[in-house]
Tab-separated table of C-alpha atoms in Angstrom:
chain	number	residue	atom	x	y	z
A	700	UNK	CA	150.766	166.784	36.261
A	701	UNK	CA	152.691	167.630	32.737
A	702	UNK	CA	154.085	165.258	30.619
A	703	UNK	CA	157.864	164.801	31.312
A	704	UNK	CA	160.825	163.623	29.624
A	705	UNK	CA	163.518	161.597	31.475
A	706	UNK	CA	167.130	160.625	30.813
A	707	UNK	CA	168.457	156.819	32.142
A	708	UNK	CA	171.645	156.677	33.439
A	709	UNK	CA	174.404	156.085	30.686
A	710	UNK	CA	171.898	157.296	27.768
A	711	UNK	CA	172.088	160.668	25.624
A	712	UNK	CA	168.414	160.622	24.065
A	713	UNK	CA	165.781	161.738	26.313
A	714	UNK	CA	162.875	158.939	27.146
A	715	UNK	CA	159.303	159.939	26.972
A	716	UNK	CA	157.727	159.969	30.625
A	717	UNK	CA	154.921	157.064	31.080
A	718	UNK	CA	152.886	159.061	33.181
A	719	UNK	CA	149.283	159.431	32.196
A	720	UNK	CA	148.189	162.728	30.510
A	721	UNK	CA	146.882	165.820	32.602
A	722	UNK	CA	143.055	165.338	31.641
A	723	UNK	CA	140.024	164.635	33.821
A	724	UNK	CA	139.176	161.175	32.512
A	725	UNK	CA	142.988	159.840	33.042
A	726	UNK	CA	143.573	161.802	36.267
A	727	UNK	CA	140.486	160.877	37.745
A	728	UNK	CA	138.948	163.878	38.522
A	729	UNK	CA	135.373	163.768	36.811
A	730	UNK	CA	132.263	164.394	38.183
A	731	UNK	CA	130.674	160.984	40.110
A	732	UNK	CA	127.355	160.497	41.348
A	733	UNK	CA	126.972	158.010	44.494
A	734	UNK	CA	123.476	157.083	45.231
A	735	UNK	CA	121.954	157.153	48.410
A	736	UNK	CA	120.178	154.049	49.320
A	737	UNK	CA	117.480	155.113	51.472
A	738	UNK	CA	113.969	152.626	52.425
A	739	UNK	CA	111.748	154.515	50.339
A	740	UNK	CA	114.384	154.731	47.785
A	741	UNK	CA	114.505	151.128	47.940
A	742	UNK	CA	111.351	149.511	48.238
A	743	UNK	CA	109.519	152.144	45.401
A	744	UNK	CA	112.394	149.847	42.883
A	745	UNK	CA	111.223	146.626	44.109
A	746	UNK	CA	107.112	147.289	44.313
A	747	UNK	CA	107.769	149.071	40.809
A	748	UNK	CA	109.584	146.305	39.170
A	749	UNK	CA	107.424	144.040	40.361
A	750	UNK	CA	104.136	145.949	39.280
A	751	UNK	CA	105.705	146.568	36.045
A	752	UNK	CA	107.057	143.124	35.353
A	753	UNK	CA	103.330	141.692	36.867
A	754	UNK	CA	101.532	143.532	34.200
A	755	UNK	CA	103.899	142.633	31.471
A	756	UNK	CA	103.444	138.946	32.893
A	757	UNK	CA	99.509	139.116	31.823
A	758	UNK	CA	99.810	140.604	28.715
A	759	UNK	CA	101.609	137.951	27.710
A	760	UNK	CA	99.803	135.066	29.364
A	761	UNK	CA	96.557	135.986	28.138
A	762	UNK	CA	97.690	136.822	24.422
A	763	UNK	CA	99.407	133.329	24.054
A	764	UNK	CA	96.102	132.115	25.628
A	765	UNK	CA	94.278	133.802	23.040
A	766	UNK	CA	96.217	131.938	19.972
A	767	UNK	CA	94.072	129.541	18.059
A	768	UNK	CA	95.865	125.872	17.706
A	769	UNK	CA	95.418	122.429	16.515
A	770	UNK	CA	97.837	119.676	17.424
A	771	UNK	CA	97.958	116.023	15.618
A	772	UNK	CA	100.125	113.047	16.346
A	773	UNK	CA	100.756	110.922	13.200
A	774	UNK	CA	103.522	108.961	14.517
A	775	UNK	CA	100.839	106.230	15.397
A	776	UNK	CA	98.506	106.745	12.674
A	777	UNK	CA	100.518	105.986	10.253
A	778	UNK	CA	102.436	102.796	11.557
A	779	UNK	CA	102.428	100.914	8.880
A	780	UNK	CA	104.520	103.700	6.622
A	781	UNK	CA	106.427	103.641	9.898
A	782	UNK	CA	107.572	100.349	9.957
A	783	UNK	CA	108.378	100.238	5.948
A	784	UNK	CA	110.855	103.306	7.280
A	785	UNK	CA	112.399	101.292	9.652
A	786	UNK	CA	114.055	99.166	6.730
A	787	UNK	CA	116.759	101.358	5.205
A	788	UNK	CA	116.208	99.168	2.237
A	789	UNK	CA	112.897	100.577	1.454
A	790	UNK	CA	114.077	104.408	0.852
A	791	UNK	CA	113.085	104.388	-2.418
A	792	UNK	CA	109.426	103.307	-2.048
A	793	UNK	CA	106.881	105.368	-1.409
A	794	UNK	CA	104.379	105.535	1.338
A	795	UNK	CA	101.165	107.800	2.375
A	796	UNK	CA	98.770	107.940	5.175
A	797	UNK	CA	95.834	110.115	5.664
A	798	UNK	CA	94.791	111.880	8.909
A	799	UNK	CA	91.011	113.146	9.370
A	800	UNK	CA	90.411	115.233	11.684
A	801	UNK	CA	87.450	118.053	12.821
A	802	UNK	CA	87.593	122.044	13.013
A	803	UNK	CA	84.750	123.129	15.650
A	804	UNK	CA	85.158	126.605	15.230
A	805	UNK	CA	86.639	129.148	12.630
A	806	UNK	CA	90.544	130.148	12.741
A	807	UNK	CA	90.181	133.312	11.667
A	808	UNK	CA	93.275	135.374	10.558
A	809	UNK	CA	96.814	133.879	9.097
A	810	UNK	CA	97.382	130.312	9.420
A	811	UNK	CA	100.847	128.674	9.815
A	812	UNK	CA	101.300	124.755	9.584
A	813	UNK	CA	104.220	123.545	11.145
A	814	UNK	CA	106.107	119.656	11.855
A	815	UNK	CA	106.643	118.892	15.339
A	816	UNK	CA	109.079	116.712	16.457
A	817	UNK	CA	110.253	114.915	20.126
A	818	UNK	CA	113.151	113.464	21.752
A	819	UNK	CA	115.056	114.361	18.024
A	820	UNK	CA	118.475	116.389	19.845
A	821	UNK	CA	119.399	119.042	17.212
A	822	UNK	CA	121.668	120.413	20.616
A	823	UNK	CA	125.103	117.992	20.153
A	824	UNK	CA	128.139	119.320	19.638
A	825	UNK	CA	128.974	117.068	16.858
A	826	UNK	CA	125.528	117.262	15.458
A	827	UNK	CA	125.780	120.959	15.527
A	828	UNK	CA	129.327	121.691	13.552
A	829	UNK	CA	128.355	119.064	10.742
A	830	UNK	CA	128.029	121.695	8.434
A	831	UNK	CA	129.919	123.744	5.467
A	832	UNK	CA	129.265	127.357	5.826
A	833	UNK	CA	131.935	127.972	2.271
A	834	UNK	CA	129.848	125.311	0.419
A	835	UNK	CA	126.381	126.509	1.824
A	836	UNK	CA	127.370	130.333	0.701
A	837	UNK	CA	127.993	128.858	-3.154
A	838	UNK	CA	131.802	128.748	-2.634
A	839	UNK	CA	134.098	125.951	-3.927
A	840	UNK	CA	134.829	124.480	-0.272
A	841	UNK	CA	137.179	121.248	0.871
A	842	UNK	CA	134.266	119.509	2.769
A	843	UNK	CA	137.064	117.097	3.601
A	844	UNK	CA	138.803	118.882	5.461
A	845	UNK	CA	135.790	120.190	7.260
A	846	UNK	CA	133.620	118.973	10.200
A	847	UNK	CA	130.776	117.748	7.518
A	848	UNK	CA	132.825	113.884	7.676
A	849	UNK	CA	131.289	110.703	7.687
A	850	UNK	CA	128.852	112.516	5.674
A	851	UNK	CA	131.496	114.435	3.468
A	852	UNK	CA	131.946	112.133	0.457
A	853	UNK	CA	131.125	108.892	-1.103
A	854	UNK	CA	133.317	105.515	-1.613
A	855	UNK	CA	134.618	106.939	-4.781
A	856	UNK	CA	135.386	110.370	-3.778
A	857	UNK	CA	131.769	112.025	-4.812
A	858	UNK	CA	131.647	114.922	-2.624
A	859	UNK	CA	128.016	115.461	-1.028
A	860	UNK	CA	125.814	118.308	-1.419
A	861	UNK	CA	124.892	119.749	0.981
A	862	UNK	CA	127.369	117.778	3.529
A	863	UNK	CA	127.223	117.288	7.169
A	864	UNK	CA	124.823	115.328	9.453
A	865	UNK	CA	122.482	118.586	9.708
A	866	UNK	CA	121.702	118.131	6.265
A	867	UNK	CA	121.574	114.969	5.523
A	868	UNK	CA	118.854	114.704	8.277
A	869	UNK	CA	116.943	117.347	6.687
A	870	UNK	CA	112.873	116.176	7.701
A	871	UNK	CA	111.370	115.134	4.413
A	872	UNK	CA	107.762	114.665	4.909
A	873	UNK	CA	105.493	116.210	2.721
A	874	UNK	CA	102.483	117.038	4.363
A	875	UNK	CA	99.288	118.508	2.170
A	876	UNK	CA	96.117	119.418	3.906
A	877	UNK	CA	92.336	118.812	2.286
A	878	UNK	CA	88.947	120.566	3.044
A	879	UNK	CA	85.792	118.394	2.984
A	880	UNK	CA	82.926	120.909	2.215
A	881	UNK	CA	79.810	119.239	1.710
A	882	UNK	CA	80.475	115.856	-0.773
A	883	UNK	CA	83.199	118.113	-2.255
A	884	UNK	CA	87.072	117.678	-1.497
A	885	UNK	CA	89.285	121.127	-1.302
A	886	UNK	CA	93.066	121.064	-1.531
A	887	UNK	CA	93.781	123.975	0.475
A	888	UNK	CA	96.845	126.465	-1.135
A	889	UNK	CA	99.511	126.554	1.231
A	890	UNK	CA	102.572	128.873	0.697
A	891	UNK	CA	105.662	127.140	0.493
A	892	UNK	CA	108.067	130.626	0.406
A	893	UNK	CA	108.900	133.101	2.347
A	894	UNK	CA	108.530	131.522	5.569
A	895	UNK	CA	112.387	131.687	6.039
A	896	UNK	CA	114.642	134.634	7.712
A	897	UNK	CA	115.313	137.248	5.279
A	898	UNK	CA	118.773	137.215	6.269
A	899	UNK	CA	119.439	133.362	5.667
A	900	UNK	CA	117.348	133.430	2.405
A	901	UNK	CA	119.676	136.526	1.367
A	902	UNK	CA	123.009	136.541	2.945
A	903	UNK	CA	124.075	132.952	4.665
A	904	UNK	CA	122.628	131.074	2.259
A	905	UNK	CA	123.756	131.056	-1.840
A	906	UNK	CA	123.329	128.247	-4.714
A	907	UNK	CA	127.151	127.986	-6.797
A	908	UNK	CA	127.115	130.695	-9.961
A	909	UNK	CA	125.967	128.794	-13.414
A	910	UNK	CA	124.016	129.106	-16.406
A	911	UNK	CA	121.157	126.555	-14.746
A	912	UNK	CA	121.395	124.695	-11.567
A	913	UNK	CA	121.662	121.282	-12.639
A	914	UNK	CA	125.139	122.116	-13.818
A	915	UNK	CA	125.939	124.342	-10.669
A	916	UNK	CA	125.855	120.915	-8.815
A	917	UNK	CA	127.601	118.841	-11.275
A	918	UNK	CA	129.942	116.312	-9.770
A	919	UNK	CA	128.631	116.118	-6.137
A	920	UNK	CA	126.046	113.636	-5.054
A	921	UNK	CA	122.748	113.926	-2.665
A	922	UNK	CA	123.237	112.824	0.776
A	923	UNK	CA	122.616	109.137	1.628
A	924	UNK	CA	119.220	109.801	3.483
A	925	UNK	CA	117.875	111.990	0.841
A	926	UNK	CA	115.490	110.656	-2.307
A	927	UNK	CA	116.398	113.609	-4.723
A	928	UNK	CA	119.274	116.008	-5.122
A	929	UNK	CA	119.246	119.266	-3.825
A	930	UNK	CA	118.634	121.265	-6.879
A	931	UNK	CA	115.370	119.693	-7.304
A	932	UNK	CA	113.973	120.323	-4.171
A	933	UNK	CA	111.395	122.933	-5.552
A	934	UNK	CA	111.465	122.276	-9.153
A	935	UNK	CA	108.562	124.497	-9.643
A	936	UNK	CA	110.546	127.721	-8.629
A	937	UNK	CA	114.057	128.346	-9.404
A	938	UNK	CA	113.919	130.970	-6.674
A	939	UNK	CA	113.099	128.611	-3.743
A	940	UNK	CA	115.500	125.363	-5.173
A	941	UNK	CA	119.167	124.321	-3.880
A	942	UNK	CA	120.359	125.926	-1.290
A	943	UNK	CA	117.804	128.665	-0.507
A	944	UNK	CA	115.163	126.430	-0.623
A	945	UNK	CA	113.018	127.222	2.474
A	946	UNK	CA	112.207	124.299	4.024
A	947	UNK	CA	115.862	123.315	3.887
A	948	UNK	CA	116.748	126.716	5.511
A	949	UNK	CA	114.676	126.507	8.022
A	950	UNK	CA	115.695	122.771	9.056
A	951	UNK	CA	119.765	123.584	9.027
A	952	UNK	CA	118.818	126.398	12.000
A	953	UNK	CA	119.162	123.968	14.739
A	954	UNK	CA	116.830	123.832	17.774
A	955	UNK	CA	118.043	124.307	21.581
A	956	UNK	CA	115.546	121.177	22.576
A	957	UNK	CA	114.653	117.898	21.869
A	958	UNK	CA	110.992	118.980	21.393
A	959	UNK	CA	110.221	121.846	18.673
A	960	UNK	CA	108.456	122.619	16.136
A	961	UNK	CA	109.873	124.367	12.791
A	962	UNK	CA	107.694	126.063	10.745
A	963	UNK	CA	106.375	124.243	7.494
A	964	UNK	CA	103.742	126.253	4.713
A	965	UNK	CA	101.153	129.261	5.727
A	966	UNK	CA	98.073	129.000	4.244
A	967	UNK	CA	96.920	131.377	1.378
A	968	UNK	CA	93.875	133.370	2.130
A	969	UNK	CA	91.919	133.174	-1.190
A	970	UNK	CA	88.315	131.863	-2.122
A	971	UNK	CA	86.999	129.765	0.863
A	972	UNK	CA	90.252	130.645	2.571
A	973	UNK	CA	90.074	134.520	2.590
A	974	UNK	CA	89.560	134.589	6.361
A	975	UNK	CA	91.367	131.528	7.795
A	976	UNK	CA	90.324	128.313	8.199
A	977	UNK	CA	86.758	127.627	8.281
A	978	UNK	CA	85.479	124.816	10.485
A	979	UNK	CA	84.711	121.992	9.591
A	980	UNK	CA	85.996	118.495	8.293
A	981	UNK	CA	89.662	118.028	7.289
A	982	UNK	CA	92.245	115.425	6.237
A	983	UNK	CA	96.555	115.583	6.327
A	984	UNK	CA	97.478	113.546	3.671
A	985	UNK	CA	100.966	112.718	4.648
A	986	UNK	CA	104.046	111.266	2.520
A	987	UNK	CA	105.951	109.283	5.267
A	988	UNK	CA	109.663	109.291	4.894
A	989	UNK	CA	111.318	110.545	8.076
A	990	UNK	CA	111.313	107.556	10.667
A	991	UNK	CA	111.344	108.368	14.481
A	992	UNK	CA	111.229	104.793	16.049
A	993	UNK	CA	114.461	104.313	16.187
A	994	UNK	CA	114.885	107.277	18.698
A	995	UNK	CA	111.847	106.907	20.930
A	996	UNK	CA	110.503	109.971	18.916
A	997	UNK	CA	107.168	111.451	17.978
A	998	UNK	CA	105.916	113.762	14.878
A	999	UNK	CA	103.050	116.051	14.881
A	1000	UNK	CA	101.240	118.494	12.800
A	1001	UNK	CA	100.385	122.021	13.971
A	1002	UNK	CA	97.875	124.680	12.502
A	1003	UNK	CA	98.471	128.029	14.546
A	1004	UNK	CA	97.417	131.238	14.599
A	1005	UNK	CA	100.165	133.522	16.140
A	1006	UNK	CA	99.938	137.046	17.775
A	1007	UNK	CA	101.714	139.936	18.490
A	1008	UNK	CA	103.656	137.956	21.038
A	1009	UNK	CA	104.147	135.460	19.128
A	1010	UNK	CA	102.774	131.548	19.294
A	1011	UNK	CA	101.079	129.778	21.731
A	1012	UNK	CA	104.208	129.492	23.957
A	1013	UNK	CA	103.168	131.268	27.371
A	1014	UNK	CA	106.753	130.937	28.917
A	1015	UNK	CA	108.420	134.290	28.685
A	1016	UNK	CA	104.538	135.497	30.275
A	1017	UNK	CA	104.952	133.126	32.955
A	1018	UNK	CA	108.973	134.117	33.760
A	1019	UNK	CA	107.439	137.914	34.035
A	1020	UNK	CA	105.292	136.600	36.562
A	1021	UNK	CA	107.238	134.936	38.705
A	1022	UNK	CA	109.918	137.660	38.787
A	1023	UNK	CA	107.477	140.517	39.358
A	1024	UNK	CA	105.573	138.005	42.235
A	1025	UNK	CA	109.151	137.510	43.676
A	1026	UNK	CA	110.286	141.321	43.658
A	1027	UNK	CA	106.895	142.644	45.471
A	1028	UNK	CA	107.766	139.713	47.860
A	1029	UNK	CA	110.706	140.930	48.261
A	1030	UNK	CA	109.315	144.302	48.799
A	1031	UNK	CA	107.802	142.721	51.613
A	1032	UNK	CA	109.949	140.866	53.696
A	1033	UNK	CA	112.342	144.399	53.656
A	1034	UNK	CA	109.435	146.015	54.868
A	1035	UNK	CA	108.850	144.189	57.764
A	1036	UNK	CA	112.413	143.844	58.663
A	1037	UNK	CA	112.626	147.282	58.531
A	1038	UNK	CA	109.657	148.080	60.519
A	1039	UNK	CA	110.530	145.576	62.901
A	1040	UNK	CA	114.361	147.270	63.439
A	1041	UNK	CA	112.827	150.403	63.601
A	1042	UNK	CA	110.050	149.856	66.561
A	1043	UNK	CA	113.139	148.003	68.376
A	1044	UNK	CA	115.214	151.015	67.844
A	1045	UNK	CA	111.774	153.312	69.258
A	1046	UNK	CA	112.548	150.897	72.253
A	1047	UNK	CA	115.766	151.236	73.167
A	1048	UNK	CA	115.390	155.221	72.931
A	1049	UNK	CA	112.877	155.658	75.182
A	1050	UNK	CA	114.269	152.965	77.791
């Protein structure tokens, strides 16, 4: 079909024709392949999905099986920081707890230490959009005319930084861990960097442009729930203080669930540390300043070891296996339906 030109009734000028162009793709006329659904065709997809999916299944299972972990509750043990928490009034006073606790065996390899926490919902709408992207990339941003309000500014018009409910419920804990070899006690080096994505540390995430940081922030305020302003969050390294501090990175990446875990420090391998964790006695010594009780929640600590799969987490194993179980089932049952049609069919011939 060629491309025509066509003239209305009462017009001079010729219209172009809307018909589509004389080409294979537009007139329809490429090659198609139909498949032909035969039984064999058929059931060698669902016994090989299933096989395949099966074997994935427990890979996975047995190499989150094979991850090395140590879980500790503190929300009990230390109460009585707990309850000083509980009092708003009391932000500014300090409170520490120590946790002992026993390794039985080595954890060989790299360590990671994270904070648990339950029935905290990072997943609310509200909760979620409390946030200044423009003022989190370094950028002079109106937070009040973004979603960050209540927590946007102060009585007198001190603008908060960082704003938003995200940040201002940043977990604060610190959490250091001890080794008790022999009458000897062991801080043991934990690395507080580069446990954030590279891609929030580098591109979503930038401290305002100044000659020092101090005067970057000049004019805003820390958020009401936090003890010291942002650019003295890691006073130790420039690199890791403001905005691409780690630990704050890390927390403003909201969960999915109530219960997770975010990761915290890794643990340095050097001197009695080259090869993990050996066993032995240990103690948390914990600076309490995120309360839970309000919420009904819970805080833990967590030494992993992770693998090529990842942490200890054996769902995505466990999905594998249930849809690899469910396709050879499935295999199955259209066998027998299929051998059952075709004896009646043998039947009906030969009667």
């Amino acid at each position: 079909m060629k491309n025509k030109t066509s003239v209305l009734p009462g017009e001079g000028e010729a219209q172009p024709s809307r018909c589509p162009d004389n080409s294979a793709f537009k007139q329809q006329r490429l090659p198609a392949w139909k498949p032909q659904l035969t039984i064999a065709s058929v059931l060698s997809c669902f016994f090989l999905t299933g096989a395949f999916c099966l074997t994935v299944g427990v890979c996975l299972v047995l190499s989150a099986n094979s991850v090395r972990e140590i879980q500790v509750d503190y929300s009990d043990k230390c109460s009585d920081c707990s309850k000083l928490r509980e009092n708003s009034s009391n932000w500014n006073k300090e409170c520490h707890c120590s946790i002992n606790f026993t390794l039985k065996e080595d954890i060989l390899g790299d360590v990671f230490m994270y904070y648990g926490l339950e029935n905290f919902y990072q997943n609310h709408r509200r909760y979620m959009i409390s946030r200044s992207d423009t003022q989190l990339l370094g950028g002079n941003a109106n937070i009040q005319r973004s979603y960050c309000a209540p927590f946007s500014t102060y009585s007198n018009g001190t603008p908060m930084a960082p704003c938003g409910v995200i940040a201002n419920s940043m977990f604060n804990d610190t959490i250091d861990l001890f080794y008790n070899r022999n009458s000897s006690v062991i801080q043991v080096p934990l690395l507080k960097t580069g446990n954030s994505w590279w891609t929030d540390k580098n591109v979503k995430f930038r401290n305002p442009e100044s000659y020092n940081l101090s005067s970057a922030f000049a004019g805003t305020a820390r958020p009401p729930y936090w003890q010291k302003p942002v650019y003295l969050l890691d006073e130790e390294d420039e690199r890791n203080n403001g905005y691409v501090n780690d630990d704050f990175i890390i927390w403003m990446r909201v969960s999915a669930f109530a219960t997770f875990r975010n990761l915290y420090r890794r643990v340095r391998r050097v001197q009695h540390f080259t090869h993990g964790l050996p066993a032995g006695n240990y103690t948390f010594h914990i600076s309490y300043n995120f309360p839970v009780t309000k919420f009904k929640g819970r805080k833990h600590v967590i030494l992993s070891t992770v693998v090529w799969s990842g942490g200890s987490n054996p769902f995505l194993g466990i999905a594998y296996l249930v849809s690899g179980t469910a396709a050879i089932l499935t295999g199955f049952v259209i066998t027998g339906i299929h051998l059952k049609l075709r004896k009646k069919k043998t039947y009906f011939q030969k009667q």
